[in-house]
Coordinates of N, CA and C in Angstrom, one line a residue:
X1 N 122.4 188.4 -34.4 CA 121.9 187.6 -35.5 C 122.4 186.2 -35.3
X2 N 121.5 184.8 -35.3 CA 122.1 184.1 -35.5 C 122.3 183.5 -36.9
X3 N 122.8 181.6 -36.8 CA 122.6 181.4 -37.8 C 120.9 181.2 -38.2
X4 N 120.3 181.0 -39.4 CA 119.1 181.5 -39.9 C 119.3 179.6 -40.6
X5 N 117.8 179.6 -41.3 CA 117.1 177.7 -41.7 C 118.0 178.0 -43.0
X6 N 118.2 178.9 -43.6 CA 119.3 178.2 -44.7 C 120.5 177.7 -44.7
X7 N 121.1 178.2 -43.7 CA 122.5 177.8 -42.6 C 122.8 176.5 -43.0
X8 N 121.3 176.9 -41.5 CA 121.4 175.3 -41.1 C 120.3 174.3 -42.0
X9 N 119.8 174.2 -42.9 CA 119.8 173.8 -44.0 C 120.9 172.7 -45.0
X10 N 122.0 173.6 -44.9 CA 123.1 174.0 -45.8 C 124.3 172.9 -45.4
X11 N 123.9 172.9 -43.6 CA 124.7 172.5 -43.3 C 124.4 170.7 -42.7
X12 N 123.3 170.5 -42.8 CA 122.1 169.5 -42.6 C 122.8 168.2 -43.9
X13 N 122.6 169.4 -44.9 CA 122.7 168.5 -46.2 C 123.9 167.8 -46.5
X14 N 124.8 168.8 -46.4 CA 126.2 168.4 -46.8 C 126.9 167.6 -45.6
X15 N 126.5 167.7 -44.5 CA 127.2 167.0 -43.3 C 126.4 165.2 -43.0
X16 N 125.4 165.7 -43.5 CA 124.4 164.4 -43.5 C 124.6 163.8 -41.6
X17 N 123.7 163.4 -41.7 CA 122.8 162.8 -40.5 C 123.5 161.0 -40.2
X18 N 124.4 160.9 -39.2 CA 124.6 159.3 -38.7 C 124.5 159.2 -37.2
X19 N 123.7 158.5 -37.3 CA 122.9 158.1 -36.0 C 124.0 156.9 -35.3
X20 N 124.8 156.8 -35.8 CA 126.2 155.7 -35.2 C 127.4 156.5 -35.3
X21 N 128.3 156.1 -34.2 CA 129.6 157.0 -34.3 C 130.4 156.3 -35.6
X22 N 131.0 157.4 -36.1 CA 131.8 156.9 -37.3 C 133.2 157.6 -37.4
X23 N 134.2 157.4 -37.8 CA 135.5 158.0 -38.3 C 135.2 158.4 -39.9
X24 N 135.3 160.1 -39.8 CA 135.5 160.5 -41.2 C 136.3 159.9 -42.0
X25 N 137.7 160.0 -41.6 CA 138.6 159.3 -42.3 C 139.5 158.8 -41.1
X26 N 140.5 158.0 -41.4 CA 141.1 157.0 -40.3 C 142.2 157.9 -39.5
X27 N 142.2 159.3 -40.0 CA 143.3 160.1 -39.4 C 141.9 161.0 -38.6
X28 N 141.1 161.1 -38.6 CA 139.7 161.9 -38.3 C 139.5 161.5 -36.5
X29 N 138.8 162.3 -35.6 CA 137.7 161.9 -34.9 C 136.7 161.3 -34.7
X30 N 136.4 160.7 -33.8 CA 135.1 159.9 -34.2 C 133.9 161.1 -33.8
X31 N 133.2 160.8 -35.2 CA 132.0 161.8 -35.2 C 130.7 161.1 -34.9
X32 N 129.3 161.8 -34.4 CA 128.0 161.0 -34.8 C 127.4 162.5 -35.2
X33 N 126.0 162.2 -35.5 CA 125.4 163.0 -35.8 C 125.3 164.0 -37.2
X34 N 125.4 165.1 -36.9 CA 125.7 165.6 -38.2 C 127.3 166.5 -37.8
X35 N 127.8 165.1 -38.0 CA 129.1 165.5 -37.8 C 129.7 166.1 -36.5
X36 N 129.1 165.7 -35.0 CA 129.9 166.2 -34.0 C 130.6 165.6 -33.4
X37 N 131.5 165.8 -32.7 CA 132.7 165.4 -32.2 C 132.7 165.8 -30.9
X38 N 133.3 164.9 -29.9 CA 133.4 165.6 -28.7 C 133.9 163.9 -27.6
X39 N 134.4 164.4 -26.7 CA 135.1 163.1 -25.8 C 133.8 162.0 -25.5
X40 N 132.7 162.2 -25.4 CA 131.7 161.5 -25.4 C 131.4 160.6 -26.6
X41 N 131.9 161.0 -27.7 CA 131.5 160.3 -29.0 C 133.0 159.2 -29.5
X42 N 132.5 158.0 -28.9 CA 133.5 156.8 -29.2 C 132.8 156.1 -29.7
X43 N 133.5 154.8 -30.9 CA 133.2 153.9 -31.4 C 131.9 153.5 -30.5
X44 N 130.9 152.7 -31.4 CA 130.2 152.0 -30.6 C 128.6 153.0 -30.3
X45 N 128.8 154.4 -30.1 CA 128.0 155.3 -30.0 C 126.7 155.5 -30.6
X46 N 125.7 155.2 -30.1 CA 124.2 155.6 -31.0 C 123.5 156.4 -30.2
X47 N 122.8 157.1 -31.4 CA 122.1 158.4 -31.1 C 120.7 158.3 -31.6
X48 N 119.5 158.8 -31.5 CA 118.2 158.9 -31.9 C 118.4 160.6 -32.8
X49 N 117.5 160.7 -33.7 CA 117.6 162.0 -34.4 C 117.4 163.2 -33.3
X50 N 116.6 163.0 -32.2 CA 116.7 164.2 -31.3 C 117.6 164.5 -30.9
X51 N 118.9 163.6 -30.4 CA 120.1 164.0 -30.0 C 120.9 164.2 -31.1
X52 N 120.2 164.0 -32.1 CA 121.5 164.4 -33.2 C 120.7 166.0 -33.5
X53 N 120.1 166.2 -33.5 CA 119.5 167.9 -33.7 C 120.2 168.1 -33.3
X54 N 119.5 168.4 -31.7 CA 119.9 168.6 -30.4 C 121.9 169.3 -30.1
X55 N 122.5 168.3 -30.5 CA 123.9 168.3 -30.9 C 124.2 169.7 -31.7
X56 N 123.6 169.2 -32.9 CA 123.6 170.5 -33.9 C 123.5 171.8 -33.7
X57 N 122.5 172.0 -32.6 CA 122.0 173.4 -32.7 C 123.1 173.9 -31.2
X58 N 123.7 172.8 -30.5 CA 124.4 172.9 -29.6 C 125.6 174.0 -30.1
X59 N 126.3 172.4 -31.4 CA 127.5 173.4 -31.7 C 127.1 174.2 -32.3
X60 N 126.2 174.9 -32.9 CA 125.8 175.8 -33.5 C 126.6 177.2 -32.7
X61 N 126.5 177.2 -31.4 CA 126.8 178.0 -30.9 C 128.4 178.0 -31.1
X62 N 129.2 177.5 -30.9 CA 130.8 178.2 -31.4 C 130.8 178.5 -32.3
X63 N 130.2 177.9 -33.5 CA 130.4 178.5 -34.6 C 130.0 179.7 -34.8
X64 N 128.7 180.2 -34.3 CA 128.7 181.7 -34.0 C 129.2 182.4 -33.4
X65 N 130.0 181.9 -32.2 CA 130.7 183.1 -31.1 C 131.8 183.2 -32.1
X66 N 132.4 182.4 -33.3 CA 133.4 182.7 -34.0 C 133.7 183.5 -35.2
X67 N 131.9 183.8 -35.8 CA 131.5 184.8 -36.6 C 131.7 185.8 -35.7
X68 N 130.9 185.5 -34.7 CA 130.9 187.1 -33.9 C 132.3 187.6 -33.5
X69 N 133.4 186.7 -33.0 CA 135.0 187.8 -32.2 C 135.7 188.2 -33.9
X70 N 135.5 187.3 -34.8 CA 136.3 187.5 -35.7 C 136.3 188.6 -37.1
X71 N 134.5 188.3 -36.9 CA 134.0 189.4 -38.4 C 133.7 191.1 -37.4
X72 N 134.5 191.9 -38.1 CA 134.3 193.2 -37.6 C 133.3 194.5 -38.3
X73 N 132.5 193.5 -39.4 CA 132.0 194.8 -40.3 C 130.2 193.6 -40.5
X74 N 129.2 194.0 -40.8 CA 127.8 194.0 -40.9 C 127.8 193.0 -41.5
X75 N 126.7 192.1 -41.2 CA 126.6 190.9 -42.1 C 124.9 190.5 -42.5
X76 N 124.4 190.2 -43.5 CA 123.2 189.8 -43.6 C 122.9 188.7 -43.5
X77 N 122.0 188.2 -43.6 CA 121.5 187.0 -43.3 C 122.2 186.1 -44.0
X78 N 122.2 185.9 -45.4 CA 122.8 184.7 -46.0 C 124.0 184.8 -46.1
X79 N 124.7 186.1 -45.5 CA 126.9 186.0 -45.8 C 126.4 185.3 -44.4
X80 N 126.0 185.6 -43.5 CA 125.9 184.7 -42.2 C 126.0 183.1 -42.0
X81 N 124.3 182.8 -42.8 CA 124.6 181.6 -43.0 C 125.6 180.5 -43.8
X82 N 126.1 181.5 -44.7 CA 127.1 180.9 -45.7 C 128.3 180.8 -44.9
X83 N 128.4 181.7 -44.4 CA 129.8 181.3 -43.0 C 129.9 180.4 -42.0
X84 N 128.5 180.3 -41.5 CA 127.8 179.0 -40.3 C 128.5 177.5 -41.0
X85 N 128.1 177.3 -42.2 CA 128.4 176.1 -42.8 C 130.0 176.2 -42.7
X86 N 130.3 177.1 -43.6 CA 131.7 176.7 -44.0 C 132.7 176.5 -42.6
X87 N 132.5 177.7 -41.7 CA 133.0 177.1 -40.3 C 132.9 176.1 -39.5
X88 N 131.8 175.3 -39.5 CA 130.6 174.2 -39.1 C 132.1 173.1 -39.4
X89 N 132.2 173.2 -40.6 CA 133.1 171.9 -41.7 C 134.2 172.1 -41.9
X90 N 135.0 173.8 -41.5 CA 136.2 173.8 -41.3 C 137.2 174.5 -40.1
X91 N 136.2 174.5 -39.3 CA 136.7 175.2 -37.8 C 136.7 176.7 -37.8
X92 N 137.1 176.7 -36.2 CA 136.9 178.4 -36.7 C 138.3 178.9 -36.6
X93 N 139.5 177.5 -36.5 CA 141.1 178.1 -37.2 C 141.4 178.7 -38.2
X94 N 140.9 177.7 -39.3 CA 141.6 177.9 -40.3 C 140.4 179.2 -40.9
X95 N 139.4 179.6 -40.6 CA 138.6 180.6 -40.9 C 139.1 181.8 -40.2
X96 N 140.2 181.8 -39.3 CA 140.5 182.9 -38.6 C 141.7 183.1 -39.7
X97 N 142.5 182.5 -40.0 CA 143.7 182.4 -40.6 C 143.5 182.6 -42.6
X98 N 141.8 182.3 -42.8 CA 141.7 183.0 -44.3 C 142.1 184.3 -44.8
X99 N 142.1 184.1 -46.2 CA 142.0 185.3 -46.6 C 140.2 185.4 -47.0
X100 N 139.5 184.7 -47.1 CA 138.1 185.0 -46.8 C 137.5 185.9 -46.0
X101 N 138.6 185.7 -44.6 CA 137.4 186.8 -43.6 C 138.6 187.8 -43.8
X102 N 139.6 188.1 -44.2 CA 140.3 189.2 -44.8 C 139.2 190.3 -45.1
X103 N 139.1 189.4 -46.5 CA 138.1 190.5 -47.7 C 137.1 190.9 -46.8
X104 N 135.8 189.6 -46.2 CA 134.8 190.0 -45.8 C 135.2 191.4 -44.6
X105 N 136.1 191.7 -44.2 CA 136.4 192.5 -43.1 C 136.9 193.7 -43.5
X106 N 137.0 193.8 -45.0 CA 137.7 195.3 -46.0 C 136.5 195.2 -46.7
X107 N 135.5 194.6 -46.4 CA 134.0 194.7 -46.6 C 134.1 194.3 -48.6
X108 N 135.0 193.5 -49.1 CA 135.3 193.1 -50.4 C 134.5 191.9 -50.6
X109 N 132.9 191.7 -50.6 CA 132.3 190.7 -50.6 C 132.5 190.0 -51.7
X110 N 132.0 190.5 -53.2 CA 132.6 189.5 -53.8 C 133.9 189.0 -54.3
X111 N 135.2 189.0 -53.8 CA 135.7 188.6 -53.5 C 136.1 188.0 -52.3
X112 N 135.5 188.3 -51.4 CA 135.1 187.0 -50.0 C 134.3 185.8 -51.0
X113 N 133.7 186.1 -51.6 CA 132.9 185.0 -52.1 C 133.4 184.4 -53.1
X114 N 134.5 184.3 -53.8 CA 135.2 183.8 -54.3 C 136.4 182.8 -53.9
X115 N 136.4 183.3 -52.6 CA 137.4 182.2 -51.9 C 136.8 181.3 -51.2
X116 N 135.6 181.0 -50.9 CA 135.0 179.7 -50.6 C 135.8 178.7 -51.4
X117 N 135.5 179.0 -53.0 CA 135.6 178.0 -54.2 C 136.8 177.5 -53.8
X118 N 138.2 178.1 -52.6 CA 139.5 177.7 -53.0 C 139.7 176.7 -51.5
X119 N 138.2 176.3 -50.9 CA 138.4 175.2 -50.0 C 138.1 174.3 -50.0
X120 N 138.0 173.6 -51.5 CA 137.3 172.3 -51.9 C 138.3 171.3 -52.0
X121 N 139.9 171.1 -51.0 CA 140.5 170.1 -51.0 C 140.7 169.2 -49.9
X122 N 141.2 167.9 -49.8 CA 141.7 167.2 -48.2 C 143.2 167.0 -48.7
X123 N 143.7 167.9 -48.2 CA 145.2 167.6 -48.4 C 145.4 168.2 -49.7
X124 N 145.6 167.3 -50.6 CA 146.3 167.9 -52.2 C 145.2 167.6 -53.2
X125 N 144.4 166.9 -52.7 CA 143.0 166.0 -53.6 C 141.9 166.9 -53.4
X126 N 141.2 167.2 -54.8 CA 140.0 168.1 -54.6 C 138.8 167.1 -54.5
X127 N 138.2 167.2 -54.0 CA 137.1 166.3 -53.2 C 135.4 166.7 -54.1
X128 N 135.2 166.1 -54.6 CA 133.6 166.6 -55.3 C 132.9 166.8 -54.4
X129 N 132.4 166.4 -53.8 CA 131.8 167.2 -52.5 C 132.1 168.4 -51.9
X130 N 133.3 168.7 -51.9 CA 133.8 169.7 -50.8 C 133.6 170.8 -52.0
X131 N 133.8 170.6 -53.2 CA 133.4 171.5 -54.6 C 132.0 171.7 -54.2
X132 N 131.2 171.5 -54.0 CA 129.6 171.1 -54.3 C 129.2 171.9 -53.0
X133 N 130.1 171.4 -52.2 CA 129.6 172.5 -50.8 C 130.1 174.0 -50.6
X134 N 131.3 173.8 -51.0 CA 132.1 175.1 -51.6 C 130.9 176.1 -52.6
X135 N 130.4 175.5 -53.2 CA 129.8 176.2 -54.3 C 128.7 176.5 -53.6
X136 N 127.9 176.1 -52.8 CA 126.3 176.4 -52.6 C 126.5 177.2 -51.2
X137 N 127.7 177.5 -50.8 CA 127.8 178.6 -50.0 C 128.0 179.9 -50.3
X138 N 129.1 179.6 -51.3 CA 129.2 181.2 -52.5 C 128.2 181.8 -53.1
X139 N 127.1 180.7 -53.4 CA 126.0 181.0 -54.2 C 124.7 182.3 -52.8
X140 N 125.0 181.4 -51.4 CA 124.0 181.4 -50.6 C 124.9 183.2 -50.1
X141 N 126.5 182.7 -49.6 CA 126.4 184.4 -49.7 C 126.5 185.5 -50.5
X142 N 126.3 185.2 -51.7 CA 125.8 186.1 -52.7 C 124.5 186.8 -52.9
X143 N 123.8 186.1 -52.1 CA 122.3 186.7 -51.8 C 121.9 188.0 -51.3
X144 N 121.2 188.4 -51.9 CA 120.8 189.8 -51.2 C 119.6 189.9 -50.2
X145 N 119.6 190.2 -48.6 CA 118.9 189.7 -47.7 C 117.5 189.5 -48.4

């Protein structure tokens, strides 16, 4: 299974689309696209929307080999896509190192889905956005296929 259009929907939205390389923040990587990163992306960098898909559906793929070595129990479509994003935006370290994929792996879904809510910070500051993405992932793996 991979990720599925609400995923990557999901993850479309909240990462938004720059066609110029940018620094998230000044301690950050330089990203373009919808948020990729990679030795090729330095200041200065422009992209046309095909290569910024293109990118997308690229890294798409670690983020799934990361669902796949780390989740050991069935997943449906939308706990899938709700994990695409949240890995997408927070690596697949600190998703290894959750108590999120804990629960999801003692098969304790709603309680996996309650810990999205507790990754909406940068550092010690809760971020409205990172609330707002937090939330429409909990929502999306609460779905029933």
């Amino acid at each position: 299974m991979r990720i599925g259009e609400r995923g990557i929907q999901l993850i479309q939205k909240f990462e938004g689309c720059r066609l110029e390389a940018y620094l998230p923040t000044p301690t950050d990587k330089w990203s373009i696209g919808f948020g990729h990163t990679g030795p090729e992306v330095v200041e200065g960098l422009v992209w046309n929307q095909d290569q910024a898909d293109e990118a997308l559906f690229n890294d798409l793929e670690w983020v799934e080999a990361c669902i796949d070595e780390n989740v050991t129990v069935p997943l449906i479509q939308p706990e899938r896509d709700a994990l695409g994003s949240f890995i997408f935006n927070l690596g697949c370290t600190n998703f290894r190192k959750s108590t999120l994929l804990v629960k999801i792996n003692q098969l304790a879904m709603d309680e996996a889905a309650q810990e999205f809510l507790r990754w909406n910070k940068q550092g010690k500051d809760v971020l409205p956005g990172l609330t707002a993405r937090r939330a429409a992932e909990k929502e999306l793996f609460e779905r029933s296929a």
